[in-house]
Short mmCIF file of C-alpha atoms in Angstrom, two decimals:
data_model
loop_
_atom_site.label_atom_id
_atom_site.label_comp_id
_atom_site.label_asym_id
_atom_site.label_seq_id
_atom_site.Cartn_x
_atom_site.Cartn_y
_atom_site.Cartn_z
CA UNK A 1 62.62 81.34 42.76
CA UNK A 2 66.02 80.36 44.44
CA UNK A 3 69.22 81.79 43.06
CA UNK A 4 70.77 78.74 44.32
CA UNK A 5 70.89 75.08 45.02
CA UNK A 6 71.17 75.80 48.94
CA UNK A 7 71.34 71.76 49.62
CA UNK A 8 74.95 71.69 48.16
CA UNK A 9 76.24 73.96 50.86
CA UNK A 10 76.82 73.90 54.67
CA UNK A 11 76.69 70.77 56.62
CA UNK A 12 74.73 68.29 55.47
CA UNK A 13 73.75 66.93 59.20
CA UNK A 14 71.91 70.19 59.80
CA UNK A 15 70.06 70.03 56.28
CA UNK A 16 68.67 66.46 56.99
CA UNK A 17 67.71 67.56 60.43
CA UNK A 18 66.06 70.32 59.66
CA UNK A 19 64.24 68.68 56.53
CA UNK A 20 63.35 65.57 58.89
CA UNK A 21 62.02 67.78 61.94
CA UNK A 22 59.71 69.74 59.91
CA UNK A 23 58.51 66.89 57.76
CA UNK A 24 58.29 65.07 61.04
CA UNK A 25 56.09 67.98 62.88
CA UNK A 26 53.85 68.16 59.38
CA UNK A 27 53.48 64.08 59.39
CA UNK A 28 53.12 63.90 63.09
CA UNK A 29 50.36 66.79 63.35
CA UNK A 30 48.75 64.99 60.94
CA UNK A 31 48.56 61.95 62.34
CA UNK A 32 48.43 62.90 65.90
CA UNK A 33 44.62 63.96 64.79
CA UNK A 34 44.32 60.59 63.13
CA UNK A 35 45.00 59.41 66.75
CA UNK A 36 42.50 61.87 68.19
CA UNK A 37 40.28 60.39 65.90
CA UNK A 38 40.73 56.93 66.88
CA UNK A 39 40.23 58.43 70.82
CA UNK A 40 36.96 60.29 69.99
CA UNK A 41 35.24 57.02 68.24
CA UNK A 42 36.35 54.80 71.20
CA UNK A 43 34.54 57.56 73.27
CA UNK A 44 31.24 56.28 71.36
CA UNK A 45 31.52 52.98 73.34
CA UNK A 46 31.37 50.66 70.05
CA UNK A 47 34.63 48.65 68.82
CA UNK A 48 32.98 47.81 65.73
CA UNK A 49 33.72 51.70 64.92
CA UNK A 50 37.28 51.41 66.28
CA UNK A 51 37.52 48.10 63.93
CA UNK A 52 36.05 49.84 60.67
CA UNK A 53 38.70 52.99 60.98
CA UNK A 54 41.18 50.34 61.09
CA UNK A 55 40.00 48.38 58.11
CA UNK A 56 39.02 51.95 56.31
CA UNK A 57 42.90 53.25 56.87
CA UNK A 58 44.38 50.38 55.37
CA UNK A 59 42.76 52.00 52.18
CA UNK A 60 43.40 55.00 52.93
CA UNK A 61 46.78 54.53 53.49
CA UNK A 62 47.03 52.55 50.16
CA UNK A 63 45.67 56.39 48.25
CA UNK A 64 48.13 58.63 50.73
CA UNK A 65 50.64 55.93 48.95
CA UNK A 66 50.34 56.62 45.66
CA UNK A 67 50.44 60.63 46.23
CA UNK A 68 53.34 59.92 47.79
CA UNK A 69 54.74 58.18 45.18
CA UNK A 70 54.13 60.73 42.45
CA UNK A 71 55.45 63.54 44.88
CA UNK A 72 58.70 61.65 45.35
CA UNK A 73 59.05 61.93 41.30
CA UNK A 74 58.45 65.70 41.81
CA UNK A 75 61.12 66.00 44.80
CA UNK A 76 63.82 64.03 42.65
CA UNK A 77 63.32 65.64 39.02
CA UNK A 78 62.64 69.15 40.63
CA UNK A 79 65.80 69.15 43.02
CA UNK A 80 68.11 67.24 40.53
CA UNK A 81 67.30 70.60 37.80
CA UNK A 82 68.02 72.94 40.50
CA UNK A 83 71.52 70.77 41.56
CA UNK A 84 72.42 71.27 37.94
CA UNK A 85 71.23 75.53 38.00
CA UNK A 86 68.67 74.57 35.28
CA UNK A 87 65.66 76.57 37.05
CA UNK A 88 63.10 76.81 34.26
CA UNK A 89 63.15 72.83 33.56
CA UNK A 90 62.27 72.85 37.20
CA UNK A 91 59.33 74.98 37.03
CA UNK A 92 58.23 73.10 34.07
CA UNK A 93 58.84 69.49 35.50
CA UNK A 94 56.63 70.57 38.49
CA UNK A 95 53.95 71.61 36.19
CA UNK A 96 53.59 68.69 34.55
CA UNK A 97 54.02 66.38 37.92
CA UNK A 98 51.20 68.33 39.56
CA UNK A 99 48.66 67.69 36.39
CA UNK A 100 49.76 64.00 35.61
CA UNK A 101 49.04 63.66 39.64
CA UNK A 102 45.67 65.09 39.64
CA UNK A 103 44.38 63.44 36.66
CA UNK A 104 45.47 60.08 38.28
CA UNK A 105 44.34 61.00 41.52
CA UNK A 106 41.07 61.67 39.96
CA UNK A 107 41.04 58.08 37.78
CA UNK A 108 42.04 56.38 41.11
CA UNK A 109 38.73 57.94 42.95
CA UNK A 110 36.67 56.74 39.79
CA UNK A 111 37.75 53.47 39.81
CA UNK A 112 38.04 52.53 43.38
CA UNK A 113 35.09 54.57 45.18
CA UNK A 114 31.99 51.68 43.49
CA UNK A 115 34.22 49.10 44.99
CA UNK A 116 34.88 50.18 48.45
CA UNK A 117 32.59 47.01 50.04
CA UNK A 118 34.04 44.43 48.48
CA UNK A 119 37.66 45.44 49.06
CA UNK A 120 36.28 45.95 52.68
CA UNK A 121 34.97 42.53 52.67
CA UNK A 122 38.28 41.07 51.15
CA UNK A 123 40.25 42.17 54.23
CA UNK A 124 37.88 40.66 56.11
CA UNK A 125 35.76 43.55 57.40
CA UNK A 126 31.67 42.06 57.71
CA UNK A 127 28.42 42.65 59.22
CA UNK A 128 28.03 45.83 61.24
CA UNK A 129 31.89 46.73 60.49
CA UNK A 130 31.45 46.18 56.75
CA UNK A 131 28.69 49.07 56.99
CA UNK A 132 30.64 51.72 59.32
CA UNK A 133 33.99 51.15 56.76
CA UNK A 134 31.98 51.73 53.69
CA UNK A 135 30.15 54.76 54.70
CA UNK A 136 33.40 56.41 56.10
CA UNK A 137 35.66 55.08 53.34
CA UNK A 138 33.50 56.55 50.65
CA UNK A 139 33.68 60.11 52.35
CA UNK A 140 37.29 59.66 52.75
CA UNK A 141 38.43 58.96 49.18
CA UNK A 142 36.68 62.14 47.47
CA UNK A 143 39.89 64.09 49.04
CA UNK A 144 42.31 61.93 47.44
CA UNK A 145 42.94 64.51 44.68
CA UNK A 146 43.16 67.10 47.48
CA UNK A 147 45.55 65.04 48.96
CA UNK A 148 47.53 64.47 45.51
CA UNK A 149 48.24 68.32 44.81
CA UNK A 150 49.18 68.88 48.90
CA UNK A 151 51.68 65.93 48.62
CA UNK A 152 53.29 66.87 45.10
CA UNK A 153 53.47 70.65 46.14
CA UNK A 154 55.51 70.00 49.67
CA UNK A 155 57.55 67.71 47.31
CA UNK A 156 58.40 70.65 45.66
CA UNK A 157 59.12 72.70 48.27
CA UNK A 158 61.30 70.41 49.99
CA UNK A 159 63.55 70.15 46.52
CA UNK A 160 63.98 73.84 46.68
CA UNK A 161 65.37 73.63 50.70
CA UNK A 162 61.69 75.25 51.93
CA UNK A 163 61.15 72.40 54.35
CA UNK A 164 59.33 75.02 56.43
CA UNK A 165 56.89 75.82 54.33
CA UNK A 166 56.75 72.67 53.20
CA UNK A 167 55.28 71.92 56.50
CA UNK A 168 52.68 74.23 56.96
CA UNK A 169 50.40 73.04 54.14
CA UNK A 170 50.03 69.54 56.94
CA UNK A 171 49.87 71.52 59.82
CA UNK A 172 46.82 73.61 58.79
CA UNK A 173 45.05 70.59 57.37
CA UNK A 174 45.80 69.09 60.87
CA UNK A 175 44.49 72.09 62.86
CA UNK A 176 41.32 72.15 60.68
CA UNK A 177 40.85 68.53 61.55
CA UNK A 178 41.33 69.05 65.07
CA UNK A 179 38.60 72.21 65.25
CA UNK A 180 35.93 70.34 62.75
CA UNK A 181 36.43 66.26 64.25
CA UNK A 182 34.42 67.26 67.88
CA UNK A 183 32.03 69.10 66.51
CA UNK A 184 30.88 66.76 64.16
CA UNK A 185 31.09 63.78 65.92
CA UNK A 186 29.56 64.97 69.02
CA UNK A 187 27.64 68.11 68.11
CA UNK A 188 25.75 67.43 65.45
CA UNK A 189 26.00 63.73 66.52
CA UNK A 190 27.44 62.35 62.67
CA UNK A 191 29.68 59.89 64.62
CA UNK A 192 31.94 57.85 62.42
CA UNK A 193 30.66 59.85 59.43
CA UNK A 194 31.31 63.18 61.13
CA UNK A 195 34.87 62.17 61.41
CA UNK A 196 35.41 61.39 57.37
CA UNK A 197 33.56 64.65 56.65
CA UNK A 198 35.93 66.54 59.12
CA UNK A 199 38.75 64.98 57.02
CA UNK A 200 37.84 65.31 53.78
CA UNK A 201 37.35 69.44 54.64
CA UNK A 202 41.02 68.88 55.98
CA UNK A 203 42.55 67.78 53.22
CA UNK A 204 41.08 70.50 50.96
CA UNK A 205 42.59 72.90 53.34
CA UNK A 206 46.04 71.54 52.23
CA UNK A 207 45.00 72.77 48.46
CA UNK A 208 45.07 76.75 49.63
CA UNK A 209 47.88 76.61 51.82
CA UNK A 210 49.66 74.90 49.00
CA UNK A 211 49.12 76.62 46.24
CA UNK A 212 50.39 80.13 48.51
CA UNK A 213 53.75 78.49 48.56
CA UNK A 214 54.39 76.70 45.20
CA UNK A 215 53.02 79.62 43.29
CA UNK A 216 52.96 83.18 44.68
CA UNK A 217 56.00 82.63 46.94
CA UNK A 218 58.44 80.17 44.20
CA UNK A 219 56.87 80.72 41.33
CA UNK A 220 56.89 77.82 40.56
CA UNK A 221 54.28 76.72 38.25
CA UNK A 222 53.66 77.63 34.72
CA UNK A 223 51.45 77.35 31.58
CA UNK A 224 50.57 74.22 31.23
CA UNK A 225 51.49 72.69 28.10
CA UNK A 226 50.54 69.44 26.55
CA UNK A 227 53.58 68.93 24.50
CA UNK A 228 56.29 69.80 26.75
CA UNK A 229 53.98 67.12 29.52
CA UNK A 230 53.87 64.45 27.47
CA UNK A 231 58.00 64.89 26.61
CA UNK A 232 57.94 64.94 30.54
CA UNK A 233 55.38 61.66 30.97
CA UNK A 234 58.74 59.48 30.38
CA UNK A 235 61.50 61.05 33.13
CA UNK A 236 58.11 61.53 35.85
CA UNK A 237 57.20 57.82 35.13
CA UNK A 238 60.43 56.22 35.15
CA UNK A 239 60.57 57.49 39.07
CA UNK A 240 56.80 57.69 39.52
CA UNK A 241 55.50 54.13 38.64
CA UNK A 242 58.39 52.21 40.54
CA UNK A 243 58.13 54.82 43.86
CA UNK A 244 54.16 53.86 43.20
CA UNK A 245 54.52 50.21 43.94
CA UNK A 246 57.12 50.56 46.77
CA UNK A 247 54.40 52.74 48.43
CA UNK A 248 51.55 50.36 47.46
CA UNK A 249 53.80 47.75 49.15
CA UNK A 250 53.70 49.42 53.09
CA UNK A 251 49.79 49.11 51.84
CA UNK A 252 49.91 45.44 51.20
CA UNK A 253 51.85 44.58 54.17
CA UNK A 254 49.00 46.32 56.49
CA UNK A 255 46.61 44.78 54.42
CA UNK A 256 48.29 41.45 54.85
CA UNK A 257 48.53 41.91 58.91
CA UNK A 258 45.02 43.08 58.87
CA UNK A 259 43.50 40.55 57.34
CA UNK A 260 46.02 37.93 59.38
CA UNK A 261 44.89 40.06 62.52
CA UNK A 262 41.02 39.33 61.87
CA UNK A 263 41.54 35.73 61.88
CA UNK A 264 42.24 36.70 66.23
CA UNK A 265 38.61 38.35 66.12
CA UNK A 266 37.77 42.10 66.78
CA UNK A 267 39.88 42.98 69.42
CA UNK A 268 42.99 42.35 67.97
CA UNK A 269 42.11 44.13 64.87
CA UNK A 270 41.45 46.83 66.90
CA UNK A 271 45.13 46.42 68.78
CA UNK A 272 46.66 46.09 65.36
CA UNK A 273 44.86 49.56 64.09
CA UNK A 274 45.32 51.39 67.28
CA UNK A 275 49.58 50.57 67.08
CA UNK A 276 48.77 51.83 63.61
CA UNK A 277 47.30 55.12 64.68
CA UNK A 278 50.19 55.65 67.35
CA UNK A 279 53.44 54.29 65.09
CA UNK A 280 53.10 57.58 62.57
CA UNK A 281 52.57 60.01 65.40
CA UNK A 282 55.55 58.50 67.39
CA UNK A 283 57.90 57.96 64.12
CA UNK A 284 56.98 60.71 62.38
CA UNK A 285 60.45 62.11 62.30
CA UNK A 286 61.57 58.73 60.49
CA UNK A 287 59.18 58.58 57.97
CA UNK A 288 59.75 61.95 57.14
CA UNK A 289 63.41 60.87 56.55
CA UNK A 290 63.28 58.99 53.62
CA UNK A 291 62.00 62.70 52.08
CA UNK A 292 64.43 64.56 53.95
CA UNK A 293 67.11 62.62 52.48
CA UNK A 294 66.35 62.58 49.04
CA UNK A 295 66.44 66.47 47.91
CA UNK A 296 69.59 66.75 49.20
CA UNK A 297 70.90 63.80 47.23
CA UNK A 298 69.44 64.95 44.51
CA UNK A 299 70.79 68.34 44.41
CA UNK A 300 74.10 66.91 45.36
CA UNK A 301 73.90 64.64 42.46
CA UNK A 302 72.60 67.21 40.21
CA UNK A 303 76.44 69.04 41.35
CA UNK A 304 78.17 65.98 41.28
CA UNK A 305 79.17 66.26 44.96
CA UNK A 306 79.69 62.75 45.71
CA UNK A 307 81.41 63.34 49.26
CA UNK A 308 78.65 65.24 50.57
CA UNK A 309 76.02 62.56 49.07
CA UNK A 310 78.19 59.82 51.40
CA UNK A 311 77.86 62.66 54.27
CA UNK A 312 74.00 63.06 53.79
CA UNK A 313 73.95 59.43 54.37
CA UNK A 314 75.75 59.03 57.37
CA UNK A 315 73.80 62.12 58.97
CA UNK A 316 71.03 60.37 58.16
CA UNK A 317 71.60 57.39 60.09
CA UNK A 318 72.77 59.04 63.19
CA UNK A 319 69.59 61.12 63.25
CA UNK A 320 67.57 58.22 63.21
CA UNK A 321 69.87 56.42 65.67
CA UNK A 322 69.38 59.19 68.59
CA UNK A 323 65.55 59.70 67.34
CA UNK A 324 64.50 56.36 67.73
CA UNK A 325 66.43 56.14 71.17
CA UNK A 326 64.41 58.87 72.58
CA UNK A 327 60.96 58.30 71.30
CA UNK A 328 61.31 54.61 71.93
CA UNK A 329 62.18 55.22 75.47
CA UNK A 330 59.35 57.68 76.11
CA UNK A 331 56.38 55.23 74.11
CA UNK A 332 57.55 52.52 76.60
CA UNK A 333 57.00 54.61 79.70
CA UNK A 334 53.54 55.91 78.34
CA UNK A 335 52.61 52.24 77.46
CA UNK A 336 50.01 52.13 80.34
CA UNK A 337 48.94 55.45 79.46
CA UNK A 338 47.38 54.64 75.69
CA UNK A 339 45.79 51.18 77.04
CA UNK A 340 44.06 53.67 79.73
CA UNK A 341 42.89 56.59 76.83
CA UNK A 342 42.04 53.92 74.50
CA UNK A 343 39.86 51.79 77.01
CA UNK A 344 41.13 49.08 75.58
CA UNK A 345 40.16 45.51 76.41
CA UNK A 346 42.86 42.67 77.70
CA UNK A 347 43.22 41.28 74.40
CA UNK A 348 43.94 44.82 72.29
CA UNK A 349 46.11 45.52 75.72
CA UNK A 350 48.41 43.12 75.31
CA UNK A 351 48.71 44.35 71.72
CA UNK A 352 49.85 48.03 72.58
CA UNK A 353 51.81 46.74 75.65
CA UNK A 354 53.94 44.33 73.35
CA UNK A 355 54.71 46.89 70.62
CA UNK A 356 55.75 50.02 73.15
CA UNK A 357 58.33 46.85 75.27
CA UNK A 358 59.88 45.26 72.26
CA UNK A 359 58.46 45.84 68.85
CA UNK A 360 58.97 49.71 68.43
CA UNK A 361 62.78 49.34 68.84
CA UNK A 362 62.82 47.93 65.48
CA UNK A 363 61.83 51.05 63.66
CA UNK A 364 65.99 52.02 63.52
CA UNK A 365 66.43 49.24 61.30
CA UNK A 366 63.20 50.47 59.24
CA UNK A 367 64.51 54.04 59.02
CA UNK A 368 67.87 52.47 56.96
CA UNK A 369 65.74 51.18 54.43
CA UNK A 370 63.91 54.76 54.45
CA UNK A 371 67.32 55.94 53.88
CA UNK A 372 67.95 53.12 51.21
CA UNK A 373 64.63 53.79 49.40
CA UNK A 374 65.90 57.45 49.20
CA UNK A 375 69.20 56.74 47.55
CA UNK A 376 67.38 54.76 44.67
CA UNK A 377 64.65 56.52 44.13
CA UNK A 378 66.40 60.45 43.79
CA UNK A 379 70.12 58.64 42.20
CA UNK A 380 68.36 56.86 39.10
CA UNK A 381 67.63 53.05 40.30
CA UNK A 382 64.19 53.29 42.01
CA UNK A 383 63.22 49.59 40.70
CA UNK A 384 65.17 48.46 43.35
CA UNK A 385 63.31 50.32 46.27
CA UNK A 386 60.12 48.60 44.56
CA UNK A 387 61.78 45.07 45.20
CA UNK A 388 63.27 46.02 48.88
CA UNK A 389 59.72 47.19 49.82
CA UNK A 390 58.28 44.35 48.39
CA UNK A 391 60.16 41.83 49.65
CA UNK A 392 59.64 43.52 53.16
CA UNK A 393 56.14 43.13 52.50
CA UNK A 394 55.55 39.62 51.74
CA UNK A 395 58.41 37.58 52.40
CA UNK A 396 59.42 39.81 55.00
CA UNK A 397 55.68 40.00 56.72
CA UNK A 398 53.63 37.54 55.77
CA UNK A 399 56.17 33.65 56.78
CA UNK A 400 57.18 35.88 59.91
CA UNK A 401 53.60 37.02 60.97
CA UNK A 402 52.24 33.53 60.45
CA UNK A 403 55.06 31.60 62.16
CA UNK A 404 55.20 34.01 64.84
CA UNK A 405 51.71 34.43 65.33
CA UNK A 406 51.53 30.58 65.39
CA UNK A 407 54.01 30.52 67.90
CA UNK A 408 53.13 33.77 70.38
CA UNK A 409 49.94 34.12 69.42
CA UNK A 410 48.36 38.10 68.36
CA UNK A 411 51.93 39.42 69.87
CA UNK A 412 53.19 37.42 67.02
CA UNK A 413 51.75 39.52 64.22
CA UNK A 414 54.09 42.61 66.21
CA UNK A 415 57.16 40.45 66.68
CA UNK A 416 57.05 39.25 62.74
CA UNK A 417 56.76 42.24 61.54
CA UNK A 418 59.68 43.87 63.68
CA UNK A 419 61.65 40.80 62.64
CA UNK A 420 61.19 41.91 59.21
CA UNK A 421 62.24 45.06 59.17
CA UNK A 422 65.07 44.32 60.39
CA UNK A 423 66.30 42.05 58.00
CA UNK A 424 65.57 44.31 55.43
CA UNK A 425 66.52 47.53 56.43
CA UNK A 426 70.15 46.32 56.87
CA UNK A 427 69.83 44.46 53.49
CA UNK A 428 68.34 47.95 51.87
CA UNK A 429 71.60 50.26 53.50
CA UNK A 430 74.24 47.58 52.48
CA UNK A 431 72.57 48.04 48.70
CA UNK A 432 72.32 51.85 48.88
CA UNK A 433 75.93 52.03 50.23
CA UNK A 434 77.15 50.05 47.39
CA UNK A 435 75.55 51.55 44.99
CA UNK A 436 76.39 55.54 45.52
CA UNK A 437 79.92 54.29 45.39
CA UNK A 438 79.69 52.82 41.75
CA UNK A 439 78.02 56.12 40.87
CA UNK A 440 80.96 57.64 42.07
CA UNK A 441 83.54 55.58 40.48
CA UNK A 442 81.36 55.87 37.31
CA UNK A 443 81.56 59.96 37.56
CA UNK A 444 85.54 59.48 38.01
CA UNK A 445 85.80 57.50 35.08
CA UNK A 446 83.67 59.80 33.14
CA UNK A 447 85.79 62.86 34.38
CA UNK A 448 88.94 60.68 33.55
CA UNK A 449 87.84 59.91 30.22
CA UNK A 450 86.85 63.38 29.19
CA UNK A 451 90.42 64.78 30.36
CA UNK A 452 92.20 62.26 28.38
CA UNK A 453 89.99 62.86 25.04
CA UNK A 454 90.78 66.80 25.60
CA UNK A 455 94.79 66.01 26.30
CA UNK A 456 94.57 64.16 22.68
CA UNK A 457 92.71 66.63 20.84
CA UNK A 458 93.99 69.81 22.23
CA UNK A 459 92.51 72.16 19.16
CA UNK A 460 89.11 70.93 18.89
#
């Protein structure tokens, strides 16, 4: 277990560096197999297949959500207790995250897994599709609680400073994806369903790894006790259930584009999910921002170090800034590159051409809302990342996809949604900035108070 709250020291560029570049390698592993995925299926000569992973992820990506979600509670409450030196209410709020998590992990996978064809068939998945998204889908989703337990215990790790070990619990799921997705795709000839099996075995990878470096190398997992969790079911909640539906938004807004994108036919559903596939291996080191960010916020807060809160921010935002520069740059020039590897048609072509020229540049303006969502969520106000995320989701996605598609046709769906992000993400910063400075003139006046009350009772 730490001896200190190492977040509160040194500068906080490097910390939010080091926490985004390792998240980023973890995330980007990750998805770069996703990616490999998407390249092995096309191999198979069928876009029906490339189609019903792109359906199947928007699912998918709804589950990874909510694990998300419930990790970002973890991060916040576990990283705020260390901020304040409080180590054993860390250990035991990480407990109790980690069983709340499985146990709605496992109530998720109940619920959802006898229903998998007719969500398919709501976002607009049929015929032959329909078939190859249900059989893969219902693989898939047994790992969610696999997934759940991975995601809460690198949330953790990254409250404590470990961002490298943090890391590894991805990057051996990855590497085990990587080994197992030829074989049984092509070897024993499973196809589609060779490449859900070789993720599911993934994802249960992440358990091991995991539990190595939340338990024998922190510590940091207890007794459970069903008390002291249900005293903690409030604090996890009040951060849990709002981060839940700002993830489930990102969710909704593919779902929304997905569904918009079918109305184009096949191949632009395929476009759509192969940008999909190559935006998380690309941006990687901006997603991973948002829970970069928040552990050192929250251990700042947890020391009331308000200056270096204001500093985390601003390092933030010129790490995105020179990040999306350079990776925007290089998915330009290998624009021709992914059409070629992808064999994509004209139609998904002009997809993936139109996103590399003008729509990735947006993803700056996306990363200050990551940034935003990080400031409410780990300072005390997450409702309001729930109503950014929303509104970037439906307001800010579907009128813009519509009236852009309308107007440019597929490449609309692209433009609309970079037009979107931007709007929010400097709408999200303006609110975070604002709001970490009425903390800190709150914490003044507190401080201010208190000395006054001790000046006029000087013996009590």
């Amino acid at each position: 277990m730490p001896k200190q709250a190492t977040l509160t020291q040194g500068s906080t560029f490097k910390h939010v560096s080091i926490m985004s570049f390792t998240g980023a390698l973890g995330l980007m592993a990750m998805f770069l197999v996703d990616l490999v995925d998407m390249l092995f299926l096309s191999m198979l000569g069928e876009r029906e297949i490339v189609a019903a992973v792109g359906f199947a992820s928007t699912v998918m990506f709804f589950t990874v959500s909510i694990s998300i979600a419930v990790s970002i509670a973890a991060t916040a409450l576990v990283a705020r207790a260390i901020g304040e030196g409080n180590f054993e209410l860390a250990k035991r709020r990480a407990t109790n995250v980690l069983a709340i998590g499985v146990l709605f992990s496992s109530a998720v996978v109940w619920f959802l897994w006898p229903r998998i064809p007719e969500v398919l068939f709501f976002l607009g998945a049929n015929f032959r599709t329909l078939d190859l998204a249900t059989g893969y889908l219902q693989i898939l989703l047994l790992g969610m609680p696999a997934v759940m337990i991975g995601m809460i215990a690198s949330g953790i790790m990254r409250a404590l400073g470990d961002a490298r070990r943090a890391m590894y619990a991805t990057l051996v799921c990855s590497v085990v994806n990587a080994v197992l997705d030829p074989i049984l795709i092509f070897v024993f000839g499973l196809g589609i369903h060779g490449a859900a099996i070789a993720s599911l075995l993934a994802r249960f990878s992440m358990v091991a790894v995991s539990y190595y470096g939340v338990v024998k190398m922190h510590r940091m997992l207890g007794a459970f006790d069903g008390a002291e969790c249900f005293k903690d079911l409030k604090p996890i909640a009040l951060i849990a259930v709002p981060a839940m539906l700002t993830n489930m938004s990102s969710p909704l807004a593919n779902a929304i584009v997905m569904a918009y994108a079918a109305e184009f036919g096949d191949h632009a559903v395929a476009g759509v999910a192969i940008v999909g596939r190559v935006i998380p291996v690309v941006f990687g080191g901006l997603f991973a921002l948002s829970g970069a960010v928040g552990p050192v916020l929250a251990q700042n807060y947890g020391a009331r170090q308000f200056q270096r809160m204001h500093n985390a921010m601003t390092s933030a935002v010129v790490y995105a800034l020179i990040y999306s520069v350079l990776l925007c740059s290089a998915l330009y020039l290998a624009q021709d590159f992914l059409v070629a590897i992808f064999h994509a048609t004209e139609e998904t072509a002009s997809l993936i051409h139109f996103f590399a020229t003008y729509g990735s540049f947006s993803f700056f303006f996306q990363s200050l809302l990551f940034i935003a969502i990080a400031v409410f969520n780990n300072l005390g106000k997450p409702l309001n990342s729930t109503l950014l995320n929303f509104g970037r989701a439906t307001i800010g996605t579907w009128p813009l996809i519509v009236l852009f598609g309308w107007l440019m046709g597929a490449d609309g769906i692209i433009f609309g949604q970079a037009v979107g992000s931007v709007i929010f993400g400097c709408i999200g910063f303006v609110m975070a900035r604002r709001y970490l400075k009425e903390l800190e003139v709150k914490e003044e006046q507190a401080v201010s108070d208190s000395s006054l009350s001790q000046q006029a009772c000087p013996n009590r």
